[in-house]
Each structure stands twice: as C-alpha cells, then as structure tokens.
Amino acid sequence: MLQFDGTRGKTPDNPRKNWMELLARAPLDLLETAISPFCGQQPQWLRAPETGLIMLQGRAGGTGERFNLGEATVTRCALRPDPAIIDCKAVGIAYVMGRSKRHAELAATADALLQDPACSAQVPADLLARIDAWLESERRARHARAQATRVEFFTLAREGSAAEDTPENVQ
C-alpha cells in the first residue's frame, strides 16, 4: 500500500485519511492525468456522483460553542474501478467541494487504487507528494497576496506623531 510521508497536519496512524484529504483538494488536471487511465467507461457505482449541501460549523475563538456558519456545495460518490481495466476489489469513496462529478469520480478511483496493495503500484508513486506540493505552493501564494496588503499601523502612528513634534508645529 502506498504511504504518504508528509508531516504537515498529517496523522501518521491513518494514511487513508491523509490521502483522501489530498485527493479532495487536488487540482482536477493533476488527477486527470494520473488517474483517468484507470477510470474506464463503466465503474461499478455503489453511489453515483451526486451534489448536495452540507452545513459548515464554526467555533468562536476556536474553542467556544459551535454555531452554524453556512452551507457549502459538496459532490460525493462511491465506486469500484472498472474491472475491464484493472482488477481492484476495494471500494473508493470521495467527497469534494463544489459540483465537479468528474473530480469526485477520479478521487474515488484513486482512493480505491491506493487501498489495494496490488493496484497501488499502478498509481504514480509521487502523486500524493505532487498534490501536497501544489497545495503548499497555493498556500504560499495566498500568504504572499495577503502580505502584500499588510498595513503596519504602529509605523504609521509613529510617523504621524514625529511630524507633529517638529519645531514649526510646536508653539
């Protein structure tokens, strides 16, 4: 079975949870190139891709009582990969944010392949690492955009008070 050895926010005792999180957040084009050869025409659908809503909950300050924050669109499915393409008996499931049925299908197929030791060798060995690297680069880009709009209020206050203390302004 393929193991993901990333440590950022990962639980080493549950690798499936880790790879399911990565597959759900992966860019569609990356999954498409790596997993689409295993999808085939007729996967054995246990639950065909369907779109629905989930309730998001939050906590005040991260520790307070839960409250309903809003709803989000989620697509889910459960399948066994197409037996004409690969002999994999594992059931793959996926929940992905948004309405992309193809993303859910690819993520569920990857989940099934990663569970079966005989099939996991077919999945590109660096797939999970590439997804994690892409997510990290997106996080860094988001952080850089936020830092570009950062305002140093202490500096502004200090510069403003220095202008007021010039000899021309003191009476």
GROMACS .gro file of N, CA and C in nm:
model
  513
    1MET      N    1   0.085  -0.118   0.000
    1MET     CA    2   0.000   0.000   0.000
    1MET      C    3   0.089   0.124   0.000
    2LEU      N    4   0.052   0.221  -0.082
    2LEU     CA    5   0.128   0.345  -0.094
    2LEU      C    6   0.111   0.427   0.033
    3GLN      N    7   0.220   0.474   0.087
    3GLN     CA    8   0.217   0.554   0.209
    3GLN      C    9   0.258   0.696   0.177
    4PHE      N   10   0.192   0.791   0.237
    4PHE     CA   11   0.231   0.931   0.222
    4PHE      C   12   0.304   0.970   0.348
    5ASP      N   13   0.426   1.022   0.333
    5ASP     CA   14   0.508   1.052   0.450
    5ASP      C   15   0.512   1.199   0.485
    6GLY      N   16   0.424   1.281   0.427
    6GLY     CA   17   0.418   1.422   0.462
    6GLY      C   18   0.381   1.439   0.608
    7THR      N   19   0.429   1.543   0.671
    7THR     CA   20   0.404   1.559   0.814
    7THR      C   21   0.318   1.679   0.847
    8ARG      N   22   0.303   1.774   0.753
    8ARG     CA   23   0.229   1.896   0.783
    8ARG      C   24   0.081   1.864   0.800
    9GLY      N   25   0.032   1.867   0.925
    9GLY     CA   26  -0.109   1.845   0.953
    9GLY      C   27  -0.154   1.703   0.926
   10LYS      N   28  -0.064   1.608   0.921
   10LYS     CA   29  -0.100   1.472   0.886
   10LYS      C   30  -0.104   1.385   1.011
   11THR      N   31  -0.186   1.280   1.004
   11THR     CA   32  -0.191   1.183   1.112
   11THR      C   33  -0.121   1.057   1.064
   12PRO      N   34  -0.004   1.024   1.119
   12PRO     CA   35   0.072   0.910   1.070
   12PRO      C   36   0.001   0.776   1.090
   13ASP      N   37  -0.092   0.768   1.185
   13ASP     CA   38  -0.160   0.642   1.211
   13ASP      C   39  -0.278   0.617   1.117
   14ASN      N   40  -0.314   0.714   1.032
   14ASN     CA   41  -0.426   0.697   0.941
   14ASN      C   42  -0.391   0.753   0.803
   15PRO      N   43  -0.314   0.677   0.725
   15PRO     CA   44  -0.272   0.729   0.594
   15PRO      C   45  -0.389   0.750   0.498
   16ARG      N   46  -0.494   0.669   0.509
   16ARG     CA   47  -0.608   0.686   0.418
   16ARG      C   48  -0.673   0.822   0.438
   17LYS      N   49  -0.688   0.864   0.561
   17LYS     CA   50  -0.744   0.996   0.588
   17LYS      C   51  -0.660   1.104   0.521
   18ASN      N   52  -0.528   1.089   0.528
   18ASN     CA   53  -0.437   1.186   0.469
   18ASN      C   54  -0.453   1.192   0.317
   19TRP      N   55  -0.454   1.076   0.251
   19TRP     CA   56  -0.462   1.080   0.105
   19TRP      C   57  -0.600   1.120   0.057
   20MET      N   58  -0.705   1.090   0.134
   20MET     CA   59  -0.839   1.135   0.094
   20MET      C   60  -0.850   1.287   0.101
   21GLU      N   61  -0.787   1.347   0.201
   21GLU     CA   62  -0.785   1.493   0.210
   21GLU      C   63  -0.712   1.553   0.091
   22LEU      N   64  -0.598   1.496   0.058
   22LEU     CA   65  -0.521   1.546  -0.056
   22LEU      C   66  -0.597   1.530  -0.188
   23LEU      N   67  -0.660   1.414  -0.207
   23LEU     CA   68  -0.734   1.390  -0.331
   23LEU      C   69  -0.853   1.485  -0.345
   24ALA      N   70  -0.919   1.515  -0.234
   24ALA     CA   71  -1.035   1.605  -0.239
   24ALA      C   72  -0.994   1.747  -0.273
   25ARG      N   73  -0.874   1.787  -0.235
   25ARG     CA   74  -0.828   1.924  -0.258
   25ARG      C   75  -0.738   1.937  -0.380
   26ALA      N   76  -0.709   1.826  -0.447
   26ALA     CA   77  -0.618   1.826  -0.561
   26ALA      C   78  -0.677   1.900  -0.680
   27PRO      N   79  -0.593   1.959  -0.763
   27PRO     CA   80  -0.643   2.020  -0.886
   27PRO      C   81  -0.689   1.911  -0.982
   28LEU      N   82  -0.797   1.938  -1.053
   28LEU     CA   83  -0.857   1.838  -1.141
   28LEU      C   84  -0.762   1.793  -1.250
   29ASP      N   85  -0.684   1.883  -1.308
   29ASP     CA   86  -0.596   1.844  -1.417
   29ASP      C   87  -0.486   1.748  -1.371
   30LEU      N   88  -0.439   1.762  -1.248
   30LEU     CA   89  -0.338   1.671  -1.195
   30LEU      C   90  -0.397   1.531  -1.176
   31LEU      N   91  -0.519   1.523  -1.122
   31LEU     CA   92  -0.585   1.394  -1.107
   31LEU      C   93  -0.618   1.333  -1.243
   32GLU      N   94  -0.660   1.417  -1.335
   32GLU     CA   95  -0.699   1.369  -1.468
   32GLU      C   96  -0.583   1.297  -1.535
   33THR      N   97  -0.465   1.354  -1.532
   33THR     CA   98  -0.351   1.292  -1.599
   33THR      C   99  -0.306   1.164  -1.528
   34ALA      N  100  -0.317   1.158  -1.397
   34ALA     CA  101  -0.265   1.043  -1.323
   34ALA      C  102  -0.366   0.929  -1.310
   35ILE      N  103  -0.495   0.960  -1.299
   35ILE     CA  104  -0.595   0.858  -1.264
   35ILE      C  105  -0.688   0.822  -1.379
   36SER      N  106  -0.707   0.910  -1.476
   36SER     CA  107  -0.805   0.882  -1.583
   36SER      C  108  -0.779   0.752  -1.659
   37PRO      N  109  -0.655   0.702  -1.674
   37PRO     CA  110  -0.638   0.573  -1.741
   37PRO      C  111  -0.706   0.456  -1.669
   38PHE      N  112  -0.739   0.472  -1.541
   38PHE     CA  113  -0.800   0.365  -1.464
   38PHE      C  114  -0.952   0.378  -1.452
   39CYS      N  115  -1.007   0.489  -1.499
   39CYS     CA  116  -1.150   0.512  -1.481
   39CYS      C  117  -1.236   0.427  -1.573
   40GLY      N  118  -1.203   0.418  -1.699
   40GLY     CA  119  -1.280   0.336  -1.791
   40GLY      C  120  -1.418   0.393  -1.817
   41GLN      N  121  -1.499   0.312  -1.883
   41GLN     CA  122  -1.635   0.355  -1.919
   41GLN      C  123  -1.737   0.316  -1.813
   42GLN      N  124  -1.717   0.202  -1.748
   42GLN     CA  125  -1.818   0.151  -1.657
   42GLN      C  126  -1.763   0.113  -1.520
   43PRO      N  127  -1.737   0.210  -1.436
   43PRO     CA  128  -1.702   0.171  -1.300
   43PRO      C  129  -1.827   0.111  -1.233
   44GLN      N  130  -1.806   0.032  -1.134
   44GLN     CA  131  -1.920  -0.025  -1.060
   44GLN      C  132  -1.963   0.078  -0.956
   45TRP      N  133  -2.068   0.152  -0.988
   45TRP     CA  134  -2.115   0.259  -0.899
   45TRP      C  135  -2.188   0.198  -0.781
   46LEU      N  136  -2.143   0.230  -0.662
   46LEU     CA  137  -2.218   0.199  -0.541
   46LEU      C  138  -2.304   0.319  -0.504
   47ARG      N  139  -2.253   0.436  -0.535
   47ARG     CA  140  -2.328   0.561  -0.524
   47ARG      C  141  -2.274   0.652  -0.634
   48ALA      N  142  -2.359   0.676  -0.735
   48ALA     CA  143  -2.319   0.762  -0.846
   48ALA      C  144  -2.293   0.903  -0.794
   49PRO      N  145  -2.210   0.980  -0.863
   49PRO     CA  146  -2.182   1.116  -0.815
   49PRO      C  147  -2.310   1.197  -0.801
   50GLU      N  148  -2.326   1.255  -0.684
   50GLU     CA  149  -2.441   1.340  -0.658
   50GLU      C  150  -2.396   1.463  -0.581
   51THR      N  151  -2.464   1.573  -0.608
   51THR     CA  152  -2.429   1.701  -0.548
   51THR      C  153  -2.533   1.737  -0.445
   52GLY      N  154  -2.487   1.789  -0.332
   52GLY     CA  155  -2.577   1.831  -0.226
   52GLY      C  156  -2.512   1.940  -0.142
   53LEU      N  157  -2.575   1.971  -0.031
   53LEU     CA  158  -2.526   2.075   0.059
   53LEU      C  159  -2.487   2.015   0.193
   54ILE      N  160  -2.386   2.072   0.254
   54ILE     CA  161  -2.350   2.037   0.391
   54ILE      C  162  -2.351   2.165   0.474
   55MET      N  163  -2.377   2.153   0.602
   55MET     CA  164  -2.375   2.266   0.692
   55MET      C  165  -2.235   2.280   0.750
   56LEU      N  166  -2.177   2.398   0.735
   56LEU     CA  167  -2.047   2.427   0.794
   56LEU      C  168  -2.067   2.484   0.933
   57GLN      N  169  -1.987   2.439   1.027
   57GLN     CA  170  -1.996   2.489   1.162
   57GLN      C  171  -1.864   2.555   1.200
   58GLY      N  172  -1.874   2.652   1.288
   58GLY     CA  173  -1.755   2.721   1.337
   58GLY      C  174  -1.758   2.726   1.488
   59ARG      N  175  -1.650   2.773   1.546
   59ARG     CA  176  -1.640   2.793   1.691
   59ARG      C  177  -1.583   2.932   1.714
   60ALA      N  178  -1.641   3.003   1.805
   60ALA     CA  179  -1.591   3.137   1.839
   60ALA      C  180  -1.456   3.121   1.906
   61GLY      N  181  -1.355   3.182   1.848
   61GLY     CA  182  -1.220   3.174   1.904
   61GLY      C  183  -1.159   3.036   1.891
   62GLY      N  184  -1.221   2.947   1.818
   62GLY     CA  185  -1.167   2.813   1.800
   62GLY      C  186  -1.196   2.719   1.915
   63THR      N  187  -1.248   2.771   2.027
   63THR     CA  188  -1.272   2.685   2.143
   63THR      C  189  -1.414   2.698   2.197
   64GLY      N  190  -1.490   2.794   2.151
   64GLY     CA  191  -1.624   2.818   2.205
   64GLY      C  192  -1.727   2.719   2.155
   65GLU      N  193  -1.851   2.753   2.180
   65GLU     CA  194  -1.961   2.668   2.135
   65GLU      C  195  -1.971   2.671   1.984
   66ARG      N  196  -2.015   2.560   1.927
   66ARG     CA  197  -2.034   2.553   1.782
   66ARG      C  198  -2.153   2.637   1.740
   67PHE      N  199  -2.141   2.693   1.619
   67PHE     CA  200  -2.254   2.764   1.560
   67PHE      C  201  -2.255   2.737   1.410
   68ASN      N  202  -2.372   2.741   1.350
   68ASN     CA  203  -2.385   2.718   1.207
   68ASN      C  204  -2.333   2.839   1.131
   69LEU      N  205  -2.234   2.816   1.048
   69LEU     CA  206  -2.168   2.923   0.975
   69LEU      C  207  -2.231   2.945   0.838
   70GLY      N  208  -2.272   2.839   0.774
   70GLY     CA  209  -2.332   2.849   0.641
   70GLY      C  210  -2.332   2.713   0.574
   71GLU      N  211  -2.369   2.710   0.447
   71GLU     CA  212  -2.374   2.586   0.373
   71GLU      C  213  -2.270   2.586   0.262
   72ALA      N  214  -2.228   2.466   0.223
   72ALA     CA  215  -2.133   2.451   0.113
   72ALA      C  216  -2.181   2.339   0.022
   73THR      N  217  -2.152   2.352  -0.107
   73THR     CA  218  -2.187   2.250  -0.204
   73THR      C  219  -2.079   2.143  -0.206
   74VAL      N  220  -2.123   2.016  -0.202
   74VAL     CA  221  -2.032   1.903  -0.199
   74VAL      C  222  -2.082   1.797  -0.297
   75THR      N  223  -1.989   1.731  -0.365
   75THR     CA  224  -2.023   1.619  -0.453
   75THR      C  225  -1.958   1.494  -0.394
   76ARG      N  226  -2.036   1.386  -0.390
   76ARG     CA  227  -1.984   1.262  -0.332
   76ARG      C  228  -2.014   1.145  -0.424
   77CYS      N  229  -1.936   1.038  -0.409
   77CYS     CA  230  -1.962   0.915  -0.482
   77CYS      C  231  -1.888   0.800  -0.416
   78ALA      N  232  -1.928   0.679  -0.452
   78ALA     CA  233  -1.862   0.557  -0.408
   78ALA      C  234  -1.860   0.460  -0.526
   79LEU      N  235  -1.747   0.393  -0.548
   79LEU     CA  236  -1.735   0.305  -0.666
   79LEU      C  237  -1.629   0.200  -0.646
   80ARG      N  238  -1.633   0.102  -0.737
   80ARG     CA  239  -1.522   0.010  -0.760
   80ARG      C  240  -1.472   0.040  -0.901
   81PRO      N  241  -1.341   0.045  -0.923
   81PRO     CA  242  -1.291   0.075  -1.057
   81PRO      C  243  -1.340  -0.027  -1.160
   82ASP      N  244  -1.339   0.015  -1.286
   82ASP     CA  245  -1.384  -0.068  -1.398
   82ASP      C  246  -1.302  -0.197  -1.402
   83PRO      N  247  -1.368  -0.314  -1.384
   83PRO     CA  248  -1.293  -0.441  -1.383
   83PRO      C  249  -1.231  -0.475  -1.518
   84ALA      N  250  -1.278  -0.414  -1.628
   84ALA     CA  251  -1.218  -0.439  -1.759
   84ALA      C  252  -1.080  -0.376  -1.771
   85ILE      N  253  -1.052  -0.275  -1.687
   85ILE     CA  254  -0.923  -0.204  -1.695
   85ILE      C  255  -0.827  -0.253  -1.588
   86ILE      N  256  -0.874  -0.265  -1.465
   86ILE     CA  257  -0.786  -0.306  -1.355
   86ILE      C  258  -0.867  -0.389  -1.256
   87ASP      N  259  -0.806  -0.493  -1.206
   87ASP     CA  260  -0.874  -0.582  -1.112
   87ASP      C  261  -0.851  -0.531  -0.970
   88CYS      N  262  -0.939  -0.446  -0.927
   88CYS     CA  263  -0.929  -0.385  -0.794
   88CYS      C  264  -1.060  -0.408  -0.721
   89LYS      N  265  -1.055  -0.474  -0.609
   89LYS     CA  266  -1.177  -0.508  -0.534
   89LYS      C  267  -1.214  -0.403  -0.430
   90ALA      N  268  -1.125  -0.310  -0.402
   90ALA     CA  269  -1.151  -0.210  -0.297
   90ALA      C  270  -1.258  -0.111  -0.342
   91VAL      N  271  -1.330  -0.057  -0.245
   91VAL     CA  272  -1.431   0.045  -0.270
   91VAL      C  273  -1.368   0.181  -0.242
   92GLY      N  274  -1.379   0.271  -0.338
   92GLY     CA  275  -1.328   0.405  -0.321
   92GLY      C  276  -1.441   0.502  -0.299
   93ILE      N  277  -1.422   0.594  -0.207
   93ILE     CA  278  -1.523   0.698  -0.182
   93ILE      C  279  -1.456   0.834  -0.192
   94ALA      N  280  -1.536   0.934  -0.219
   94ALA     CA  281  -1.482   1.070  -0.227
   94ALA      C  282  -1.591   1.171  -0.196
   95TYR      N  283  -1.553   1.275  -0.126
   95TYR     CA  284  -1.633   1.394  -0.102
   95TYR      C  285  -1.547   1.511  -0.145
   96VAL      N  286  -1.594   1.588  -0.241
   96VAL     CA  287  -1.517   1.703  -0.288
   96VAL      C  288  -1.605   1.828  -0.284
   97MET      N  289  -1.544   1.941  -0.252
   97MET     CA  290  -1.617   2.067  -0.251
   97MET      C  291  -1.651   2.106  -0.394
   98GLY      N  292  -1.771   2.157  -0.414
   98GLY     CA  293  -1.812   2.202  -0.545
   98GLY      C  294  -1.901   2.102  -0.616
   99ARG      N  295  -1.918   2.123  -0.747
   99ARG     CA  296  -2.011   2.044  -0.826
   99ARG      C  297  -1.943   1.953  -0.927
  100SER      N  298  -1.815   1.932  -0.918
  100SER     CA  299  -1.742   1.854  -1.018
  100SER      C  300  -1.760   1.704  -0.994
  101LYS      N  301  -1.847   1.642  -1.075
  101LYS     CA  302  -1.868   1.498  -1.065
  101LYS      C  303  -1.745   1.423  -1.112
  102ARG      N  304  -1.674   1.478  -1.208
  102ARG     CA  305  -1.553   1.414  -1.257
  102ARG      C  306  -1.445   1.412  -1.149
  103HIS      N  307  -1.431   1.520  -1.075
  103HIS     CA  308  -1.333   1.525  -0.966
  103HIS      C  309  -1.367   1.418  -0.862
  104ALA      N  310  -1.495   1.405  -0.826
  104ALA     CA  311  -1.535   1.304  -0.728
  104ALA      C  312  -1.505   1.164  -0.780
  105GLU      N  313  -1.531   1.138  -0.909
  105GLU     CA  314  -1.504   1.007  -0.967
  105GLU      C  315  -1.354   0.976  -0.965
  106LEU      N  316  -1.272   1.071  -1.005
  106LEU     CA  317  -1.127   1.050  -1.006
  106LEU      C  318  -1.072   1.028  -0.865
  107ALA      N  319  -1.121   1.107  -0.769
  107ALA     CA  320  -1.074   1.093  -0.631
  107ALA      C  321  -1.116   0.958  -0.573
  108ALA      N  322  -1.238   0.913  -0.603
  108ALA     CA  323  -1.283   0.783  -0.553
  108ALA      C  324  -1.205   0.669  -0.617
  109THR      N  325  -1.176   0.681  -0.746
  109THR     CA  326  -1.095   0.579  -0.814
  109THR      C  327  -0.956   0.573  -0.753
  110ALA      N  328  -0.896   0.688  -0.729
  110ALA     CA  329  -0.763   0.691  -0.667
  110ALA      C  330  -0.768   0.631  -0.527
  111ASP      N  331  -0.873   0.659  -0.451
  111ASP     CA  332  -0.887   0.603  -0.318
  111ASP      C  333  -0.892   0.451  -0.324
  112ALA      N  334  -0.969   0.396  -0.418
  112ALA     CA  335  -0.978   0.251  -0.431
  112ALA      C  336  -0.842   0.191  -0.469
  113LEU      N  337  -0.775   0.253  -0.563
  113LEU     CA  338  -0.645   0.201  -0.606
  113LEU      C  339  -0.542   0.206  -0.494
  114LEU      N  340  -0.543   0.312  -0.416
  114LEU     CA  341  -0.445   0.326  -0.308
  114LEU      C  342  -0.470   0.227  -0.194
  115GLN      N  343  -0.595   0.182  -0.177
  115GLN     CA  344  -0.626   0.087  -0.071
  115GLN      C  345  -0.578  -0.054  -0.103
  116ASP      N  346  -0.582  -0.091  -0.229
  116ASP     CA  347  -0.549  -0.226  -0.271
  116ASP      C  348  -0.398  -0.236  -0.296
  117PRO      N  349  -0.325  -0.317  -0.218
  117PRO     CA  350  -0.180  -0.326  -0.237
  117PRO      C  351  -0.140  -0.369  -0.377
  118ALA      N  352  -0.219  -0.453  -0.440
  118ALA     CA  353  -0.185  -0.499  -0.575
  118ALA      C  354  -0.201  -0.387  -0.678
  119CYS      N  355  -0.294  -0.295  -0.654
  119CYS     CA  356  -0.322  -0.188  -0.750
  119CYS      C  357  -0.246  -0.060  -0.721
  120SER      N  358  -0.202  -0.042  -0.599
  120SER     CA  359  -0.138   0.085  -0.563
  120SER      C  360  -0.009   0.107  -0.639
  121ALA      N  361   0.052  -0.002  -0.688
  121ALA     CA  362   0.175   0.012  -0.767
  121ALA      C  363   0.146   0.079  -0.902
  122GLN      N  364   0.020   0.074  -0.947
  122GLN     CA  365  -0.018   0.135  -1.075
  122GLN      C  366  -0.026   0.287  -1.065
  123VAL      N  367  -0.055   0.338  -0.946
  123VAL     CA  368  -0.069   0.482  -0.925
  123VAL      C  369   0.071   0.544  -0.923
  124PRO      N  370   0.090   0.657  -0.989
  124PRO     CA  371   0.222   0.721  -0.984
  124PRO      C  372   0.267   0.741  -0.840
  125ALA      N  373   0.387   0.696  -0.810
  125ALA     CA  374   0.437   0.696  -0.672
  125ALA      C  375   0.442   0.836  -0.612
  126ASP      N  376   0.464   0.935  -0.695
  126ASP     CA  377   0.478   1.070  -0.643
  126ASP      C  378   0.349   1.151  -0.652
  127LEU      N  379   0.237   1.087  -0.682
  127LEU     CA  380   0.111   1.161  -0.700
  127LEU      C  381   0.074   1.241  -0.575
  128LEU      N  382   0.074   1.176  -0.459
  128LEU     CA  383   0.036   1.245  -0.336
  128LEU      C  384   0.136   1.355  -0.301
  129ALA      N  385   0.262   1.330  -0.326
  129ALA     CA  386   0.364   1.433  -0.299
  129ALA      C  387   0.345   1.552  -0.392
  130ARG      N  388   0.311   1.527  -0.520
  130ARG     CA  389   0.287   1.637  -0.614
  130ARG      C  390   0.165   1.719  -0.573
  131ILE      N  391   0.061   1.650  -0.528
  131ILE     CA  392  -0.059   1.721  -0.482
  131ILE      C  393  -0.025   1.807  -0.361
  132ASP      N  394   0.048   1.749  -0.266
  132ASP     CA  395   0.085   1.824  -0.145
  132ASP      C  396   0.172   1.944  -0.181
  133ALA      N  397   0.264   1.926  -0.275
  133ALA     CA  398   0.349   2.038  -0.317
  133ALA      C  399   0.266   2.147  -0.384
  134TRP      N  400   0.168   2.109  -0.465
  134TRP     CA  401   0.082   2.207  -0.530
  134TRP      C  402   0.000   2.284  -0.426
  135LEU      N  403  -0.056   2.212  -0.327
  135LEU     CA  404  -0.134   2.278  -0.221
  135LEU      C  405  -0.046   2.373  -0.140
  136GLU      N  406   0.077   2.333  -0.113
  136GLU     CA  407   0.169   2.419  -0.039
  136GLU      C  408   0.203   2.544  -0.119
  137SER      N  409   0.224   2.529  -0.250
  137SER     CA  410   0.254   2.648  -0.332
  137SER      C  411   0.134   2.741  -0.338
  138GLU      N  412   0.013   2.687  -0.342
  138GLU     CA  413  -0.108   2.770  -0.338
  138GLU      C  414  -0.120   2.844  -0.205
  139ARG      N  415  -0.086   2.774  -0.096
  139ARG     CA  416  -0.091   2.838   0.036
  139ARG      C  417   0.010   2.952   0.044
  140ARG      N  418   0.129   2.929  -0.009
  140ARG     CA  419   0.232   3.034  -0.008
  140ARG      C  420   0.191   3.153  -0.094
  141ALA      N  421   0.131   3.127  -0.210
  141ALA     CA  422   0.086   3.236  -0.297
  141ALA      C  423  -0.024   3.317  -0.229
  142ARG      N  424  -0.116   3.248  -0.161
  142ARG     CA  425  -0.223   3.317  -0.088
  142ARG      C  426  -0.165   3.400   0.024
  143HIS      N  427  -0.065   3.346   0.093
  143HIS     CA  428   0.001   3.419   0.202
  143HIS      C  429   0.074   3.542   0.147
  144ALA      N  430   0.140   3.527   0.033
  144ALA     CA  431   0.212   3.640  -0.028
  144ALA      C  432   0.115   3.750  -0.070
  145ARG      N  433  -0.001   3.712  -0.125
  145ARG     CA  434  -0.101   3.813  -0.162
  145ARG      C  435  -0.153   3.886  -0.039
  146ALA      N  436  -0.172   3.812   0.070
  146ALA     CA  437  -0.219   3.876   0.193
  146ALA      C  438  -0.112   3.968   0.250
  147GLN      N  439   0.014   3.926   0.246
  147GLN     CA  440   0.122   4.008   0.297
  147GLN      C  441   0.140   4.136   0.215
  148ALA      N  442   0.107   4.130   0.087
  148ALA     CA  443   0.121   4.249   0.003
  148ALA      C  444   0.024   4.359   0.044
  149THR      N  445  -0.084   4.324   0.110
  149THR     CA  446  -0.182   4.423   0.152
  149THR      C  447  -0.171   4.455   0.301
  150ARG      N  448  -0.068   4.405   0.366
  150ARG     CA  449  -0.050   4.425   0.510
  150ARG      C  450  -0.019   4.571   0.540
  151VAL      N  451  -0.080   4.623   0.643
  151VAL     CA  452  -0.058   4.761   0.686
  151VAL      C  453   0.004   4.759   0.825
  152GLU      N  454   0.112   4.831   0.842
  152GLU     CA  455   0.179   4.843   0.971
  152GLU      C  456   0.124   4.966   1.042
  153PHE      N  457   0.025   4.947   1.125
  153PHE     CA  458  -0.037   5.060   1.193
  153PHE      C  459   0.057   5.127   1.291
  154PHE      N  460   0.142   5.050   1.357
  154PHE     CA  461   0.235   5.107   1.453
  154PHE      C  462   0.330   5.203   1.382
  155THR      N  463   0.377   5.165   1.265
  155THR     CA  464   0.469   5.251   1.190
  155THR      C  465   0.399   5.379   1.147
  156LEU      N  466   0.275   5.368   1.100
  156LEU     CA  467   0.201   5.486   1.058
  156LEU      C  468   0.178   5.581   1.175
  157ALA      N  469   0.146   5.527   1.291
  157ALA     CA  470   0.123   5.611   1.407
  157ALA      C  471   0.253   5.680   1.450
  158ARG      N  472   0.361   5.609   1.443
  158ARG     CA  473   0.489   5.665   1.482
  158ARG      C  474   0.531   5.776   1.386
  159GLU      N  475   0.512   5.755   1.255
  159GLU     CA  476   0.547   5.858   1.158
  159GLU      C  477   0.458   5.981   1.174
  160GLY      N  478   0.331   5.961   1.204
  160GLY     CA  479   0.238   6.072   1.223
  160GLY      C  480   0.275   6.155   1.345
  161SER      N  481   0.315   6.092   1.453
  161SER     CA  482   0.350   6.167   1.574
  161SER      C  483   0.483   6.239   1.557
  162ALA      N  484   0.574   6.185   1.478
  162ALA     CA  485   0.703   6.251   1.454
  162ALA      C  486   0.683   6.379   1.374
  163ALA      N  487   0.587   6.382   1.284
  163ALA     CA  488   0.561   6.503   1.205
  163ALA      C  489   0.500   6.612   1.292
  164GLU      N  490   0.424   6.573   1.393
  164GLU     CA  491   0.362   6.673   1.480
  164GLU      C  492   0.462   6.736   1.577
  165ASP      N  493   0.571   6.669   1.603
  165ASP     CA  494   0.670   6.718   1.702
  165ASP      C  495   0.779   6.803   1.638
  166THR      N  496   0.764   6.841   1.513
  166THR     CA  497   0.866   6.927   1.450
  166THR      C  498   0.860   7.066   1.512
  167PRO      N  499   0.972   7.143   1.508
  167PRO     CA  500   0.975   7.275   1.573
  167PRO      C  501   0.873   7.372   1.514
  168GLU      N  502   0.838   7.359   1.388
  168GLU     CA  503   0.742   7.451   1.331
  168GLU      C  504   0.603   7.433   1.391
  169ASN      N  505   0.571   7.309   1.432
  169ASN     CA  506   0.438   7.282   1.484
  169ASN      C  507   0.427   7.306   1.634
  170VAL      N  508   0.540   7.316   1.703
  170VAL     CA  509   0.535   7.335   1.848
  170VAL      C  510   0.524   7.485   1.877
  171GLN      N  511   0.429   7.527   1.961
  171GLN     CA  512   0.407   7.668   1.991
  171GLN      C  513   0.448   7.701   2.132
   0.00000   0.00000   0.00000
